[in-house]
Amino acid sequence: MAENATHGFTRRSFIKGAAALTATGALVGCSPQAKNLEETDKKQEAPETQLYPGVCRGNCGGGCFLNVHVRDGQVVRTSARDMPNTEYNRICPRGLTHVGRMYSSERVLYPMKRVGERGSNDFERISWDEALDTIAEKWKSYREQFGPKSIMFFYGSGNYALYSGSCNAAGAVVRFENILGCTDAGLDVDVGTGYGASRAHGGADLGNELTDRKNAKTQILWGNNPAISLPHTLHFMMEAKENGTRLIVIDPVYNPNTAKADWWIPVKPGTDGALALGVLNVLIGNGWVDEDTLRSKTNCGLLIKEDGMYLRMSDLGVEPTEGDVDPLTGKPKVINSPAVWDEAASKAVAFSEAQKPALKNVAPIDGVVVQTVYENAMSYISAWTPEAASAVCGVSVEDIQELARVYHEDGPVTTEIMQGLNHYRNAHYTGWPVYLVGLLTGNAGKPGAAIGQSEEYLPQMLFSNIKGACYPVNSAGEAAPGISGHLDTTVFEEVFTTGKFKGEDYVVKSAYIHCSNPLVTMCSNDYTSRWIDALEFVVVADMCMTETCKYADIVLPAAHWFEQQDIGFLFSSHPYLLWQEKCVEPQGESKPDFQIFGDILDRLGLGEFWCTEDEYAETILDSEYWKSLDCTLENIKAKGAVRIYPEGDKLGSADPLPTETGRIQLYQEVAVPNNVATTDFDISKERGLHWETPVYVGEDREYRKTYPFSLLSEHMRTHTHTQWWECGYVREFEREPVVRINPDDAAELGIAEGDTVRLSNDNGYVVMKAAISAGLPRKMISSGRSWQKDDFIDGHFANLSSKDYNSMIANQAFNDVAVMIEKL
């Protein structure tokens, strides 16, 4: 419901102020004149301004709660709105400039069809009926001829809302996919570090709520740049610092976070795993991870056979038993416990029964040669002395030793990790040792002790009624078919051009692109344009005419967030579900994505599976968890913000962990690739600790001899990925892309501020202007990766990165990029 707003600056206050200025001489020459005055019409009163609740919900993770100011049916500005806990009140440049987005010249205002070549931006206006009929006709034909998997749905993170957004497994977009029975496309981003870290903790949420930062004695930003990417979170860290909490920043670049730090640790790009292994070497070598911790908190006592598998009780003649039903398979779990050598009992027993698991020197058991997990891990960690780690990561031996001491003595320590570690091809190898540093020192699961990021979206994934909301049944009791397949971006071109995947028929003819701009945000613009060109029919729904829209056959105008109702559902920096009220009518002929989905399904004869927005929300919230918090659609609408946790600082859970043993893992016997293209991999590198330099920016790589500069893809204050690119306000502040370079490197290359330079490597090139920045180390350059093709003088920034993945994990490596730079 709208609220009336009052203005603090009235006509009367202006007159009084003017009179005061006149009295002091400030308006000399402007004194009132009585001559030659004509009577005018009475001054009209200013239109009434109404306030609506709004949610800023691009994937910066902030999810700021906003007042949307509306006058005469138009949004005129935004301001911060009170959260239930006003510590979470925030708004940043992106949230302040929504008016520029809504009324941008780049807005898509009506459906269009392509009449020129793809990428030419040659379109003509069509009606909604023609657009929807064309989509339905094409899709019906493809479904009949090739099956439902011939249509691919590709969605990104451009709108973290429940109805029209992309809320991972919980959003209405998933219901749409399941009704279509289509191919689901993997976004392949920001998953490498977490995939590796889960080897240590099994996928636990180890982040504490931001309000807990006050309880930390030390807070460490490791691969995290909140001053730019998450400004809504930084004040919690700064307030803790003002109250005595020490702030340490581990980052290659001297940036706004570093400027606020008590200690900056400049690590070489992509070498954080080597730093963590050096810290682990010091911790264990100094006895700072004691034997009791290793025996009772880790899987170090488990026994590994020569084939790399655990020695299990079935190997010793104990038959497996059945446990609880696995909700994923619907079948009872098989319990076949791993064995340890119990020094107290002098025999091998199930790990859960051991009083004192041996950590080393276990003799063959029933003729089976074994080693402990501890021995396996230490054989690797022992090689990473501070000297060896320093030679790779660039951090001094003394600083590696001091960082280890901090984790041991200066706790509780909160380690803030975001995507800085994630955008390299060695990300999953880095995630495991970095998380072990916090876990093995007890810096997780307690007030002030956490590691990772504030993942304030897990209840939405874990406790929502996703089955009921996303897997509907029609009036005849027939269930929606569910998705028919999944593809990662790395195989798109091959599958789309050959109609085969791993030797089997897999024909994809059409793609629907939602909440995403892959031609800019994915690695390798050339590759992305090729897989789009390989499709017969492409539909893109968006608010503005992005680079990807220009490659579509049909462009659909999506409504702005303030032009529809929705629920802000997934955010990483506050614990609330937020209500977005419809503030104004959609611009032009734009429609909410939720409505577009329903219109398409109606034309396909599948509309009975769809629902209303309220029905969807009520179903997704129909669980005991949400009921226990009184989190209902009615309350969300009435209160605007409803908390997703019980009151009090939410703490991550570190005991027990969701691993097989409930303990910290330093070894895993089974490794499952998160990459559909993988057919073979080296299991020996995946079971135990392993680290290697990034493929392109590693200083030991032959590639760096030709391309000596590592390239950092920066986030920007004014953009969230490519969102806000179309905003005129933003253009006044950041007019064009630039590449930043260290002054000594610039002088060596004869480059001055504002010079035109060319970045290039084996993948492609881009031309833009240079800016000099002393915050960058030698042989490292940086640039924002949020610009469209037409913004560059020539080439494309996204062409410098490679689409190739590590075989274990489909994870786009935006920062694993090395280039040469030359002045033009």
PDB file of N, CA and C in Angstrom, residues 258-290:
ATOM      1  N   THR A 258      41.600  -2.358   1.378  1.00  0.00           N
ATOM      2  CA  THR A 258      42.975  -2.364   1.867  1.00  0.00           C
ATOM      3  C   THR A 258      43.300  -1.056   2.586  1.00  0.00           C
ATOM      4  N   ALA A 259      42.773   0.041   2.075  1.00  0.00           N
ATOM      5  CA  ALA A 259      43.031   1.340   2.681  1.00  0.00           C
ATOM      6  C   ALA A 259      42.501   1.419   4.105  1.00  0.00           C
ATOM      7  N   LYS A 260      41.521   0.602   4.427  1.00  0.00           N
ATOM      8  CA  LYS A 260      40.924   0.600   5.760  1.00  0.00           C
ATOM      9  C   LYS A 260      41.528  -0.476   6.671  1.00  0.00           C
ATOM     10  N   ALA A 261      42.437  -1.297   6.133  1.00  0.00           N
ATOM     11  CA  ALA A 261      42.925  -2.467   6.862  1.00  0.00           C
ATOM     12  C   ALA A 261      43.993  -2.105   7.886  1.00  0.00           C
ATOM     13  N   ASP A 262      44.074  -2.926   8.926  1.00  0.00           N
ATOM     14  CA  ASP A 262      45.194  -2.853   9.864  1.00  0.00           C
ATOM     15  C   ASP A 262      46.423  -3.560   9.293  1.00  0.00           C
ATOM     16  N   TRP A 263      46.163  -4.541   8.430  1.00  0.00           N
ATOM     17  CA  TRP A 263      47.272  -5.279   7.808  1.00  0.00           C
ATOM     18  C   TRP A 263      46.827  -5.729   6.422  1.00  0.00           C
ATOM     19  N   TRP A 264      47.616  -5.370   5.424  1.00  0.00           N
ATOM     20  CA  TRP A 264      47.374  -5.804   4.049  1.00  0.00           C
ATOM     21  C   TRP A 264      48.381  -6.886   3.684  1.00  0.00           C
ATOM     22  N   ILE A 265      47.884  -8.004   3.168  1.00  0.00           N
ATOM     23  CA  ILE A 265      48.747  -9.092   2.710  1.00  0.00           C
ATOM     24  C   ILE A 265      48.611  -9.182   1.189  1.00  0.00           C
ATOM     25  N   PRO A 266      49.558  -8.642   0.427  1.00  0.00           N
ATOM     26  CA  PRO A 266      49.446  -8.661  -1.038  1.00  0.00           C
ATOM     27  C   PRO A 266      49.887 -10.005  -1.614  1.00  0.00           C
ATOM     28  N   VAL A 267      48.934 -10.796  -2.022  1.00  0.00           N
ATOM     29  CA  VAL A 267      49.198 -12.130  -2.567  1.00  0.00           C
ATOM     30  C   VAL A 267      49.165 -12.045  -4.091  1.00  0.00           C
ATOM     31  N   LYS A 268      49.955 -12.862  -4.774  1.00  0.00           N
ATOM     32  CA  LYS A 268      49.930 -12.866  -6.234  1.00  0.00           C
ATOM     33  C   LYS A 268      48.610 -13.450  -6.726  1.00  0.00           C
ATOM     34  N   PRO A 269      48.123 -12.981  -7.870  1.00  0.00           N
ATOM     35  CA  PRO A 269      46.817 -13.440  -8.375  1.00  0.00           C
ATOM     36  C   PRO A 269      46.757 -14.957  -8.531  1.00  0.00           C
ATOM     37  N   GLY A 270      45.680 -15.544  -7.988  1.00  0.00           N
ATOM     38  CA  GLY A 270      45.423 -16.965  -8.174  1.00  0.00           C
ATOM     39  C   GLY A 270      46.290 -17.888  -7.353  1.00  0.00           C
ATOM     40  N   THR A 271      47.031 -17.357  -6.367  1.00  0.00           N
ATOM     41  CA  THR A 271      47.931 -18.204  -5.574  1.00  0.00           C
ATOM     42  C   THR A 271      47.509 -18.326  -4.117  1.00  0.00           C
ATOM     43  N   ASP A 272      46.260 -18.009  -3.815  1.00  0.00           N
ATOM     44  CA  ASP A 272      45.786 -18.050  -2.423  1.00  0.00           C
ATOM     45  C   ASP A 272      45.876 -19.450  -1.841  1.00  0.00           C
ATOM     46  N   GLY A 273      45.725 -20.478  -2.668  1.00  0.00           N
ATOM     47  CA  GLY A 273      45.844 -21.849  -2.186  1.00  0.00           C
ATOM     48  C   GLY A 273      47.230 -22.155  -1.681  1.00  0.00           C
ATOM     49  N   ALA A 274      48.252 -21.632  -2.344  1.00  0.00           N
ATOM     50  CA  ALA A 274      49.624 -21.832  -1.878  1.00  0.00           C
ATOM     51  C   ALA A 274      49.835 -21.137  -0.537  1.00  0.00           C
ATOM     52  N   LEU A 275      49.271 -19.930  -0.405  1.00  0.00           N
ATOM     53  CA  LEU A 275      49.361 -19.226   0.878  1.00  0.00           C
ATOM     54  C   LEU A 275      48.703 -20.043   1.978  1.00  0.00           C
ATOM     55  N   ALA A 276      47.509 -20.582   1.713  1.00  0.00           N
ATOM     56  CA  ALA A 276      46.799 -21.370   2.729  1.00  0.00           C
ATOM     57  C   ALA A 276      47.579 -22.628   3.101  1.00  0.00           C
ATOM     58  N   LEU A 277      48.185 -23.281   2.137  1.00  0.00           N
ATOM     59  CA  LEU A 277      48.976 -24.489   2.434  1.00  0.00           C
ATOM     60  C   LEU A 277      50.195 -24.137   3.279  1.00  0.00           C
ATOM     61  N   GLY A 278      50.812 -22.989   3.018  1.00  0.00           N
ATOM     62  CA  GLY A 278      51.919 -22.544   3.857  1.00  0.00           C
ATOM     63  C   GLY A 278      51.473 -22.290   5.284  1.00  0.00           C
ATOM     64  N   VAL A 279      50.276 -21.697   5.449  1.00  0.00           N
ATOM     65  CA  VAL A 279      49.730 -21.459   6.789  1.00  0.00           C
ATOM     66  C   VAL A 279      49.443 -22.788   7.490  1.00  0.00           C
ATOM     67  N   LEU A 280      48.869 -23.745   6.768  1.00  0.00           N
ATOM     68  CA  LEU A 280      48.607 -25.060   7.352  1.00  0.00           C
ATOM     69  C   LEU A 280      49.909 -25.727   7.796  1.00  0.00           C
ATOM     70  N   ASN A 281      50.960 -25.579   7.006  1.00  0.00           N
ATOM     71  CA  ASN A 281      52.259 -26.155   7.358  1.00  0.00           C
ATOM     72  C   ASN A 281      52.749 -25.609   8.694  1.00  0.00           C
ATOM     73  N   VAL A 282      52.610 -24.290   8.878  1.00  0.00           N
ATOM     74  CA  VAL A 282      53.043 -23.672  10.132  1.00  0.00           C
ATOM     75  C   VAL A 282      52.159 -24.124  11.287  1.00  0.00           C
ATOM     76  N   LEU A 283      50.848 -24.138  11.075  1.00  0.00           N
ATOM     77  CA  LEU A 283      49.920 -24.518  12.147  1.00  0.00           C
ATOM     78  C   LEU A 283      50.201 -25.924  12.661  1.00  0.00           C
ATOM     79  N   ILE A 284      50.361 -26.856  11.733  1.00  0.00           N
ATOM     80  CA  ILE A 284      50.562 -28.248  12.142  1.00  0.00           C
ATOM     81  C   ILE A 284      51.986 -28.452  12.637  1.00  0.00           C
ATOM     82  N   GLY A 285      52.953 -27.813  11.976  1.00  0.00           N
ATOM     83  CA  GLY A 285      54.346 -27.952  12.402  1.00  0.00           C
ATOM     84  C   GLY A 285      54.592 -27.411  13.791  1.00  0.00           C
ATOM     85  N   ASN A 286      53.881 -26.361  14.172  1.00  0.00           N
ATOM     86  CA  ASN A 286      54.046 -25.774  15.513  1.00  0.00           C
ATOM     87  C   ASN A 286      53.168 -26.435  16.569  1.00  0.00           C
ATOM     88  N   GLY A 287      52.397 -27.432  16.166  1.00  0.00           N
ATOM     89  CA  GLY A 287      51.507 -28.083  17.126  1.00  0.00           C
ATOM     90  C   GLY A 287      50.292 -27.255  17.466  1.00  0.00           C
ATOM     91  N   TRP A 288      49.989 -26.254  16.625  1.00  0.00           N
ATOM     92  CA  TRP A 288      48.837 -25.387  16.902  1.00  0.00           C
ATOM     93  C   TRP A 288      47.515 -26.038  16.495  1.00  0.00           C
ATOM     94  N   VAL A 289      47.574 -27.107  15.744  1.00  0.00           N
ATOM     95  CA  VAL A 289      46.415 -27.985  15.557  1.00  0.00           C
ATOM     96  C   VAL A 289      46.752 -29.254  16.330  1.00  0.00           C
ATOM     97  N   ASP A 290      46.198 -29.395  17.525  1.00  0.00           N
ATOM     98  CA  ASP A 290      46.660 -30.463  18.412  1.00  0.00           C
ATOM     99  C   ASP A 290      46.097 -31.825  18.007  1.00  0.00           C
TER     100      ASP A 290
END
